[in-house]
Amino acid sequence: MIVILRHTGENRYPALSSFFVKLYPRCSSIHTSHTRNVKNHSGFTLIEIISVLIIIAVIALSVTAQTDTFANFHIESQTEIMKTHIRYAQNLSMYSKDSYGIAFISQNTYQFVKNTTANLVIIPGEESDTVTLSDTTYQTSVNEVFFDNLGRPKLANGTLLSTNTIITLTSNAINKTITITKNTGYVP
């Protein structure tokens, strides 16, 4: 009687195999010699290598795109800082009996003031009463902007602003504009 065992690389029926090996010891040498010749194939397939290269390329492109926007991010963050300070002055004016505002000192510094430009106040989160914008300059048509108890923009002498106040910030040849709307003080 001849027993032929087909070997598929894995032993699906270990109990049956050991049974046949006990019955037919000559077959066991064939079975074990066949398993010794099976090589351990390890490595990466072409699809895996291509997939990894595509993922690396996508990550590299996204990092490159983000470094181009660093200058834009810088001017955007400086603009948002100034907007926040203007809105803070407006809110304090609306919720207190004093008038708060921003006094524009030079092309890259401004001060947070109360009632007059001589009465300086430190903005929360800042170390001094003067804020200096790093690598950024600004231009505006007024020297100061105060707010009344309704949040309307005015000058230090109490005159309400008759036109929108536009502040243009510039950094690395990129311009951003802040508009303080007349009559409402809205800063978009």
JSON list of C-alpha atoms in Angstrom, two decimals:
[
{"chain": "A", "resi": 1, "resn": "MET", "atom": "CA", "xyz": [0.00, 0.00, 0.00]},
{"chain": "A", "resi": 2, "resn": "ILE", "atom": "CA", "xyz": [1.37, 3.40, -0.98]},
{"chain": "A", "resi": 3, "resn": "VAL", "atom": "CA", "xyz": [0.34, 6.50, 0.88]},
{"chain": "A", "resi": 4, "resn": "ILE", "atom": "CA", "xyz": [0.90, 9.85, -0.80]},
{"chain": "A", "resi": 5, "resn": "LEU", "atom": "CA", "xyz": [0.77, 12.88, 1.45]},
{"chain": "A", "resi": 6, "resn": "ARG", "atom": "CA", "xyz": [0.52, 16.19, -0.29]},
{"chain": "A", "resi": 7, "resn": "HIS", "atom": "CA", "xyz": [2.45, 18.82, 1.61]},
{"chain": "A", "resi": 8, "resn": "THR", "atom": "CA", "xyz": [1.10, 22.38, 1.34]},
{"chain": "A", "resi": 9, "resn": "GLY", "atom": "CA", "xyz": [3.58, 24.12, 3.61]},
{"chain": "A", "resi": 10, "resn": "GLU", "atom": "CA", "xyz": [1.50, 23.90, 6.74]},
{"chain": "A", "resi": 11, "resn": "ASN", "atom": "CA", "xyz": [0.39, 20.91, 8.73]},
{"chain": "A", "resi": 12, "resn": "ARG", "atom": "CA", "xyz": [-3.39, 21.13, 8.83]},
{"chain": "A", "resi": 13, "resn": "TYR", "atom": "CA", "xyz": [-3.91, 17.77, 10.43]},
{"chain": "A", "resi": 14, "resn": "PRO", "atom": "CA", "xyz": [-1.05, 17.13, 12.86]},
{"chain": "A", "resi": 15, "resn": "ALA", "atom": "CA", "xyz": [-2.73, 14.12, 14.48]},
{"chain": "A", "resi": 16, "resn": "LEU", "atom": "CA", "xyz": [-3.33, 12.48, 11.10]},
{"chain": "A", "resi": 17, "resn": "SER", "atom": "CA", "xyz": [0.24, 13.13, 10.00]},
{"chain": "A", "resi": 18, "resn": "SER", "atom": "CA", "xyz": [1.74, 11.59, 13.10]},
{"chain": "A", "resi": 19, "resn": "PHE", "atom": "CA", "xyz": [-0.56, 8.61, 12.65]},
{"chain": "A", "resi": 20, "resn": "PHE", "atom": "CA", "xyz": [0.73, 8.02, 9.10]},
{"chain": "A", "resi": 21, "resn": "VAL", "atom": "CA", "xyz": [4.33, 8.52, 10.19]},
{"chain": "A", "resi": 22, "resn": "LYS", "atom": "CA", "xyz": [3.89, 5.78, 12.79]},
{"chain": "A", "resi": 23, "resn": "LEU", "atom": "CA", "xyz": [2.29, 3.46, 10.25]},
{"chain": "A", "resi": 24, "resn": "TYR", "atom": "CA", "xyz": [4.70, 4.15, 7.48]},
{"chain": "A", "resi": 25, "resn": "PRO", "atom": "CA", "xyz": [8.09, 5.23, 8.90]},
{"chain": "A", "resi": 26, "resn": "ARG", "atom": "CA", "xyz": [9.65, 5.48, 5.43]},
{"chain": "A", "resi": 27, "resn": "CYS", "atom": "CA", "xyz": [7.21, 8.25, 4.55]},
{"chain": "A", "resi": 28, "resn": "SER", "atom": "CA", "xyz": [8.33, 10.27, 7.54]},
{"chain": "A", "resi": 29, "resn": "SER", "atom": "CA", "xyz": [11.77, 10.76, 6.02]},
{"chain": "A", "resi": 30, "resn": "ILE", "atom": "CA", "xyz": [10.19, 12.03, 2.81]},
{"chain": "A", "resi": 31, "resn": "HIS", "atom": "CA", "xyz": [7.89, 14.31, 4.78]},
{"chain": "A", "resi": 32, "resn": "THR", "atom": "CA", "xyz": [10.67, 15.78, 6.94]},
{"chain": "A", "resi": 33, "resn": "SER", "atom": "CA", "xyz": [13.08, 16.16, 4.07]},
{"chain": "A", "resi": 34, "resn": "HIS", "atom": "CA", "xyz": [10.43, 18.04, 2.11]},
{"chain": "A", "resi": 35, "resn": "THR", "atom": "CA", "xyz": [9.88, 20.49, 4.94]},
{"chain": "A", "resi": 36, "resn": "ARG", "atom": "CA", "xyz": [13.61, 21.08, 5.27]},
{"chain": "A", "resi": 37, "resn": "ASN", "atom": "CA", "xyz": [13.80, 22.18, 1.64]},
{"chain": "A", "resi": 38, "resn": "VAL", "atom": "CA", "xyz": [11.08, 24.78, 2.05]},
{"chain": "A", "resi": 39, "resn": "LYS", "atom": "CA", "xyz": [12.87, 28.14, 2.23]},
{"chain": "A", "resi": 40, "resn": "ASN", "atom": "CA", "xyz": [11.81, 30.98, 4.46]},
{"chain": "A", "resi": 41, "resn": "HIS", "atom": "CA", "xyz": [10.98, 33.76, 2.01]},
{"chain": "A", "resi": 42, "resn": "SER", "atom": "CA", "xyz": [11.12, 37.10, 3.77]},
{"chain": "A", "resi": 43, "resn": "GLY", "atom": "CA", "xyz": [11.23, 40.62, 2.33]},
{"chain": "A", "resi": 44, "resn": "PHE", "atom": "CA", "xyz": [8.96, 43.24, 0.83]},
{"chain": "A", "resi": 45, "resn": "THR", "atom": "CA", "xyz": [6.81, 42.95, -2.23]},
{"chain": "A", "resi": 46, "resn": "LEU", "atom": "CA", "xyz": [6.93, 45.54, -4.98]},
{"chain": "A", "resi": 47, "resn": "ILE", "atom": "CA", "xyz": [3.48, 46.80, -4.00]},
{"chain": "A", "resi": 48, "resn": "GLU", "atom": "CA", "xyz": [4.59, 47.41, -0.41]},
{"chain": "A", "resi": 49, "resn": "ILE", "atom": "CA", "xyz": [7.67, 49.35, -1.55]},
{"chain": "A", "resi": 50, "resn": "ILE", "atom": "CA", "xyz": [5.65, 51.51, -3.95]},
{"chain": "A", "resi": 51, "resn": "SER", "atom": "CA", "xyz": [3.02, 52.20, -1.26]},
{"chain": "A", "resi": 52, "resn": "VAL", "atom": "CA", "xyz": [5.68, 53.39, 1.19]},
{"chain": "A", "resi": 53, "resn": "LEU", "atom": "CA", "xyz": [7.28, 55.63, -1.46]},
{"chain": "A", "resi": 54, "resn": "ILE", "atom": "CA", "xyz": [3.91, 57.20, -2.27]},
{"chain": "A", "resi": 55, "resn": "ILE", "atom": "CA", "xyz": [3.24, 57.91, 1.41]},
{"chain": "A", "resi": 56, "resn": "ILE", "atom": "CA", "xyz": [6.69, 59.50, 1.82]},
{"chain": "A", "resi": 57, "resn": "ALA", "atom": "CA", "xyz": [6.08, 61.67, -1.28]},
{"chain": "A", "resi": 58, "resn": "VAL", "atom": "CA", "xyz": [2.73, 62.91, 0.04]},
{"chain": "A", "resi": 59, "resn": "ILE", "atom": "CA", "xyz": [4.25, 63.81, 3.41]},
{"chain": "A", "resi": 60, "resn": "ALA", "atom": "CA", "xyz": [7.15, 65.62, 1.73]},
{"chain": "A", "resi": 61, "resn": "LEU", "atom": "CA", "xyz": [4.78, 67.66, -0.44]},
{"chain": "A", "resi": 62, "resn": "SER", "atom": "CA", "xyz": [2.67, 68.72, 2.51]},
{"chain": "A", "resi": 63, "resn": "VAL", "atom": "CA", "xyz": [5.73, 69.82, 4.49]},
{"chain": "A", "resi": 64, "resn": "THR", "atom": "CA", "xyz": [7.03, 71.82, 1.52]},
{"chain": "A", "resi": 65, "resn": "ALA", "atom": "CA", "xyz": [3.67, 73.52, 1.07]},
{"chain": "A", "resi": 66, "resn": "GLN", "atom": "CA", "xyz": [3.58, 74.51, 4.74]},
{"chain": "A", "resi": 67, "resn": "THR", "atom": "CA", "xyz": [7.02, 76.14, 4.72]},
{"chain": "A", "resi": 68, "resn": "ASP", "atom": "CA", "xyz": [5.91, 78.47, 1.90]},
{"chain": "A", "resi": 69, "resn": "THR", "atom": "CA", "xyz": [3.10, 79.77, 4.09]},
{"chain": "A", "resi": 70, "resn": "PHE", "atom": "CA", "xyz": [5.31, 80.65, 7.09]},
{"chain": "A", "resi": 71, "resn": "ALA", "atom": "CA", "xyz": [5.59, 84.30, 6.02]},
{"chain": "A", "resi": 72, "resn": "ASN", "atom": "CA", "xyz": [1.83, 84.42, 5.55]},
{"chain": "A", "resi": 73, "resn": "PHE", "atom": "CA", "xyz": [1.31, 82.79, 8.95]},
{"chain": "A", "resi": 74, "resn": "HIS", "atom": "CA", "xyz": [3.56, 85.39, 10.59]},
{"chain": "A", "resi": 75, "resn": "ILE", "atom": "CA", "xyz": [1.70, 88.43, 9.24]},
{"chain": "A", "resi": 76, "resn": "GLU", "atom": "CA", "xyz": [-1.64, 86.73, 9.95]},
{"chain": "A", "resi": 77, "resn": "SER", "atom": "CA", "xyz": [-0.68, 86.12, 13.58]},
{"chain": "A", "resi": 78, "resn": "GLN", "atom": "CA", "xyz": [0.55, 89.71, 14.05]},
{"chain": "A", "resi": 79, "resn": "THR", "atom": "CA", "xyz": [-2.72, 90.98, 12.55]},
{"chain": "A", "resi": 80, "resn": "GLU", "atom": "CA", "xyz": [-4.79, 88.82, 14.90]},
{"chain": "A", "resi": 81, "resn": "ILE", "atom": "CA", "xyz": [-2.78, 90.04, 17.91]},
{"chain": "A", "resi": 82, "resn": "MET", "atom": "CA", "xyz": [-3.50, 93.67, 17.03]},
{"chain": "A", "resi": 83, "resn": "LYS", "atom": "CA", "xyz": [-7.20, 92.90, 16.37]},
{"chain": "A", "resi": 84, "resn": "THR", "atom": "CA", "xyz": [-7.45, 91.21, 19.75]},
{"chain": "A", "resi": 85, "resn": "HIS", "atom": "CA", "xyz": [-5.93, 94.22, 21.50]},
{"chain": "A", "resi": 86, "resn": "ILE", "atom": "CA", "xyz": [-8.31, 96.60, 19.70]},
{"chain": "A", "resi": 87, "resn": "ARG", "atom": "CA", "xyz": [-11.32, 94.45, 20.62]},
{"chain": "A", "resi": 88, "resn": "TYR", "atom": "CA", "xyz": [-10.10, 94.25, 24.22]},
{"chain": "A", "resi": 89, "resn": "ALA", "atom": "CA", "xyz": [-9.92, 98.05, 24.44]},
{"chain": "A", "resi": 90, "resn": "GLN", "atom": "CA", "xyz": [-13.44, 98.27, 22.99]},
{"chain": "A", "resi": 91, "resn": "ASN", "atom": "CA", "xyz": [-14.84, 95.72, 25.47]},
{"chain": "A", "resi": 92, "resn": "LEU", "atom": "CA", "xyz": [-13.25, 97.45, 28.46]},
{"chain": "A", "resi": 93, "resn": "SER", "atom": "CA", "xyz": [-14.71, 100.77, 27.33]},
{"chain": "A", "resi": 94, "resn": "MET", "atom": "CA", "xyz": [-18.18, 99.27, 27.01]},
{"chain": "A", "resi": 95, "resn": "TYR", "atom": "CA", "xyz": [-18.11, 97.61, 30.43]},
{"chain": "A", "resi": 96, "resn": "SER", "atom": "CA", "xyz": [-16.49, 100.35, 32.49]},
{"chain": "A", "resi": 97, "resn": "LYS", "atom": "CA", "xyz": [-16.88, 104.09, 32.93]},
{"chain": "A", "resi": 98, "resn": "ASP", "atom": "CA", "xyz": [-13.45, 104.72, 31.40]},
{"chain": "A", "resi": 99, "resn": "SER", "atom": "CA", "xyz": [-12.45, 105.02, 27.77]},
{"chain": "A", "resi": 100, "resn": "TYR", "atom": "CA", "xyz": [-9.75, 102.64, 26.57]},
{"chain": "A", "resi": 101, "resn": "GLY", "atom": "CA", "xyz": [-7.88, 102.65, 23.30]},
{"chain": "A", "resi": 102, "resn": "ILE", "atom": "CA", "xyz": [-4.75, 102.04, 21.28]},
{"chain": "A", "resi": 103, "resn": "ALA", "atom": "CA", "xyz": [-2.12, 104.76, 20.73]},
{"chain": "A", "resi": 104, "resn": "PHE", "atom": "CA", "xyz": [0.05, 104.19, 17.65]},
{"chain": "A", "resi": 105, "resn": "ILE", "atom": "CA", "xyz": [3.60, 105.21, 18.61]},
{"chain": "A", "resi": 106, "resn": "SER", "atom": "CA", "xyz": [5.81, 104.24, 15.67]},
{"chain": "A", "resi": 107, "resn": "GLN", "atom": "CA", "xyz": [5.66, 101.98, 12.64]},
{"chain": "A", "resi": 108, "resn": "ASN", "atom": "CA", "xyz": [5.85, 98.78, 14.70]},
{"chain": "A", "resi": 109, "resn": "THR", "atom": "CA", "xyz": [4.85, 99.73, 18.26]},
{"chain": "A", "resi": 110, "resn": "TYR", "atom": "CA", "xyz": [1.61, 100.75, 19.92]},
{"chain": "A", "resi": 111, "resn": "GLN", "atom": "CA", "xyz": [0.39, 101.25, 23.48]},
{"chain": "A", "resi": 112, "resn": "PHE", "atom": "CA", "xyz": [-2.75, 100.33, 25.36]},
{"chain": "A", "resi": 113, "resn": "VAL", "atom": "CA", "xyz": [-4.11, 103.52, 26.98]},
{"chain": "A", "resi": 114, "resn": "LYS", "atom": "CA", "xyz": [-6.89, 104.60, 29.35]},
{"chain": "A", "resi": 115, "resn": "ASN", "atom": "CA", "xyz": [-8.76, 107.94, 28.96]},
{"chain": "A", "resi": 116, "resn": "THR", "atom": "CA", "xyz": [-5.69, 109.78, 27.56]},
{"chain": "A", "resi": 117, "resn": "THR", "atom": "CA", "xyz": [-2.56, 108.78, 25.68]},
{"chain": "A", "resi": 118, "resn": "ALA", "atom": "CA", "xyz": [-0.54, 109.63, 28.81]},
{"chain": "A", "resi": 119, "resn": "ASN", "atom": "CA", "xyz": [-2.26, 107.00, 30.97]},
{"chain": "A", "resi": 120, "resn": "LEU", "atom": "CA", "xyz": [-0.67, 103.71, 29.88]},
{"chain": "A", "resi": 121, "resn": "VAL", "atom": "CA", "xyz": [-2.09, 100.30, 30.84]},
{"chain": "A", "resi": 122, "resn": "ILE", "atom": "CA", "xyz": [-0.47, 96.89, 30.56]},
{"chain": "A", "resi": 123, "resn": "ILE", "atom": "CA", "xyz": [-2.47, 94.50, 28.42]},
{"chain": "A", "resi": 124, "resn": "PRO", "atom": "CA", "xyz": [-3.02, 91.10, 30.08]},
{"chain": "A", "resi": 125, "resn": "GLY", "atom": "CA", "xyz": [-0.54, 88.61, 28.68]},
{"chain": "A", "resi": 126, "resn": "GLU", "atom": "CA", "xyz": [1.99, 91.31, 27.75]},
{"chain": "A", "resi": 127, "resn": "GLU", "atom": "CA", "xyz": [5.08, 92.22, 29.74]},
{"chain": "A", "resi": 128, "resn": "SER", "atom": "CA", "xyz": [4.88, 95.99, 29.26]},
{"chain": "A", "resi": 129, "resn": "ASP", "atom": "CA", "xyz": [2.49, 98.73, 28.19]},
{"chain": "A", "resi": 130, "resn": "THR", "atom": "CA", "xyz": [4.17, 98.94, 24.78]},
{"chain": "A", "resi": 131, "resn": "VAL", "atom": "CA", "xyz": [3.55, 96.22, 22.19]},
{"chain": "A", "resi": 132, "resn": "THR", "atom": "CA", "xyz": [6.19, 95.76, 19.49]},
{"chain": "A", "resi": 133, "resn": "LEU", "atom": "CA", "xyz": [5.27, 93.76, 16.41]},
{"chain": "A", "resi": 134, "resn": "SER", "atom": "CA", "xyz": [8.17, 91.56, 15.35]},
{"chain": "A", "resi": 135, "resn": "ASP", "atom": "CA", "xyz": [9.27, 91.96, 11.71]},
{"chain": "A", "resi": 136, "resn": "THR", "atom": "CA", "xyz": [6.03, 93.82, 10.98]},
{"chain": "A", "resi": 137, "resn": "THR", "atom": "CA", "xyz": [5.23, 97.47, 10.31]},
{"chain": "A", "resi": 138, "resn": "TYR", "atom": "CA", "xyz": [1.86, 99.21, 10.10]},
{"chain": "A", "resi": 139, "resn": "GLN", "atom": "CA", "xyz": [0.40, 102.37, 8.63]},
{"chain": "A", "resi": 140, "resn": "THR", "atom": "CA", "xyz": [-2.73, 104.17, 9.79]},
{"chain": "A", "resi": 141, "resn": "SER", "atom": "CA", "xyz": [-4.33, 107.57, 9.26]},
{"chain": "A", "resi": 142, "resn": "VAL", "atom": "CA", "xyz": [-4.91, 108.24, 12.99]},
{"chain": "A", "resi": 143, "resn": "ASN", "atom": "CA", "xyz": [-2.54, 108.43, 15.95]},
{"chain": "A", "resi": 144, "resn": "GLU", "atom": "CA", "xyz": [-4.93, 106.82, 18.41]},
{"chain": "A", "resi": 145, "resn": "VAL", "atom": "CA", "xyz": [-8.27, 105.06, 18.57]},
{"chain": "A", "resi": 146, "resn": "PHE", "atom": "CA", "xyz": [-10.39, 105.18, 21.72]},
{"chain": "A", "resi": 147, "resn": "PHE", "atom": "CA", "xyz": [-13.83, 103.70, 22.27]},
{"chain": "A", "resi": 148, "resn": "ASP", "atom": "CA", "xyz": [-16.83, 105.19, 24.05]},
{"chain": "A", "resi": 149, "resn": "ASN", "atom": "CA", "xyz": [-19.25, 103.32, 26.34]},
{"chain": "A", "resi": 150, "resn": "LEU", "atom": "CA", "xyz": [-21.19, 102.08, 23.27]},
{"chain": "A", "resi": 151, "resn": "GLY", "atom": "CA", "xyz": [-18.04, 100.69, 21.63]},
{"chain": "A", "resi": 152, "resn": "ARG", "atom": "CA", "xyz": [-17.89, 103.38, 18.95]},
{"chain": "A", "resi": 153, "resn": "PRO", "atom": "CA", "xyz": [-14.41, 104.49, 17.83]},
{"chain": "A", "resi": 154, "resn": "LYS", "atom": "CA", "xyz": [-13.36, 108.03, 18.70]},
{"chain": "A", "resi": 155, "resn": "LEU", "atom": "CA", "xyz": [-10.30, 110.21, 19.12]},
{"chain": "A", "resi": 156, "resn": "ALA", "atom": "CA", "xyz": [-8.80, 111.10, 22.50]},
{"chain": "A", "resi": 157, "resn": "ASN", "atom": "CA", "xyz": [-10.71, 114.41, 22.52]},
{"chain": "A", "resi": 158, "resn": "GLY", "atom": "CA", "xyz": [-14.06, 112.56, 22.29]},
{"chain": "A", "resi": 159, "resn": "THR", "atom": "CA", "xyz": [-14.78, 113.21, 18.61]},
{"chain": "A", "resi": 160, "resn": "LEU", "atom": "CA", "xyz": [-16.38, 110.16, 17.00]},
{"chain": "A", "resi": 161, "resn": "LEU", "atom": "CA", "xyz": [-14.54, 108.94, 13.91]},
{"chain": "A", "resi": 162, "resn": "SER", "atom": "CA", "xyz": [-16.44, 109.89, 10.74]},
{"chain": "A", "resi": 163, "resn": "THR", "atom": "CA", "xyz": [-14.71, 107.32, 8.52]},
{"chain": "A", "resi": 164, "resn": "ASN", "atom": "CA", "xyz": [-13.54, 103.77, 8.91]},
{"chain": "A", "resi": 165, "resn": "THR", "atom": "CA", "xyz": [-10.08, 103.48, 10.39]},
{"chain": "A", "resi": 166, "resn": "ILE", "atom": "CA", "xyz": [-7.83, 101.30, 8.26]},
{"chain": "A", "resi": 167, "resn": "ILE", "atom": "CA", "xyz": [-4.59, 99.86, 9.61]},
{"chain": "A", "resi": 168, "resn": "THR", "atom": "CA", "xyz": [-2.33, 98.17, 7.06]},
{"chain": "A", "resi": 169, "resn": "LEU", "atom": "CA", "xyz": [0.25, 95.74, 8.40]},
{"chain": "A", "resi": 170, "resn": "THR", "atom": "CA", "xyz": [3.22, 94.72, 6.24]},
{"chain": "A", "resi": 171, "resn": "SER", "atom": "CA", "xyz": [5.69, 91.88, 6.69]},
{"chain": "A", "resi": 172, "resn": "ASN", "atom": "CA", "xyz": [7.90, 90.27, 4.04]},
{"chain": "A", "resi": 173, "resn": "ALA", "atom": "CA", "xyz": [6.04, 92.14, 1.27]},
{"chain": "A", "resi": 174, "resn": "ILE", "atom": "CA", "xyz": [2.70, 90.68, 2.43]},
{"chain": "A", "resi": 175, "resn": "ASN", "atom": "CA", "xyz": [-0.02, 93.13, 3.46]},
{"chain": "A", "resi": 176, "resn": "LYS", "atom": "CA", "xyz": [-2.96, 92.58, 5.79]},
{"chain": "A", "resi": 177, "resn": "THR", "atom": "CA", "xyz": [-5.63, 95.14, 6.60]},
{"chain": "A", "resi": 178, "resn": "ILE", "atom": "CA", "xyz": [-7.54, 95.80, 9.81]},
{"chain": "A", "resi": 179, "resn": "THR", "atom": "CA", "xyz": [-10.67, 97.91, 9.52]},
{"chain": "A", "resi": 180, "resn": "ILE", "atom": "CA", "xyz": [-12.33, 99.57, 12.52]},
{"chain": "A", "resi": 181, "resn": "THR", "atom": "CA", "xyz": [-15.83, 100.40, 11.32]},
{"chain": "A", "resi": 182, "resn": "LYS", "atom": "CA", "xyz": [-17.12, 103.90, 12.11]},
{"chain": "A", "resi": 183, "resn": "ASN", "atom": "CA", "xyz": [-20.20, 104.23, 14.36]},
{"chain": "A", "resi": 184, "resn": "THR", "atom": "CA", "xyz": [-20.03, 100.59, 15.53]},
{"chain": "A", "resi": 185, "resn": "GLY", "atom": "CA", "xyz": [-16.36, 99.80, 16.17]},
{"chain": "A", "resi": 186, "resn": "TYR", "atom": "CA", "xyz": [-16.78, 96.45, 14.43]},
{"chain": "A", "resi": 187, "resn": "VAL", "atom": "CA", "xyz": [-13.43, 94.81, 13.65]},
{"chain": "A", "resi": 188, "resn": "PRO", "atom": "CA", "xyz": [-13.92, 91.96, 11.14]}
]
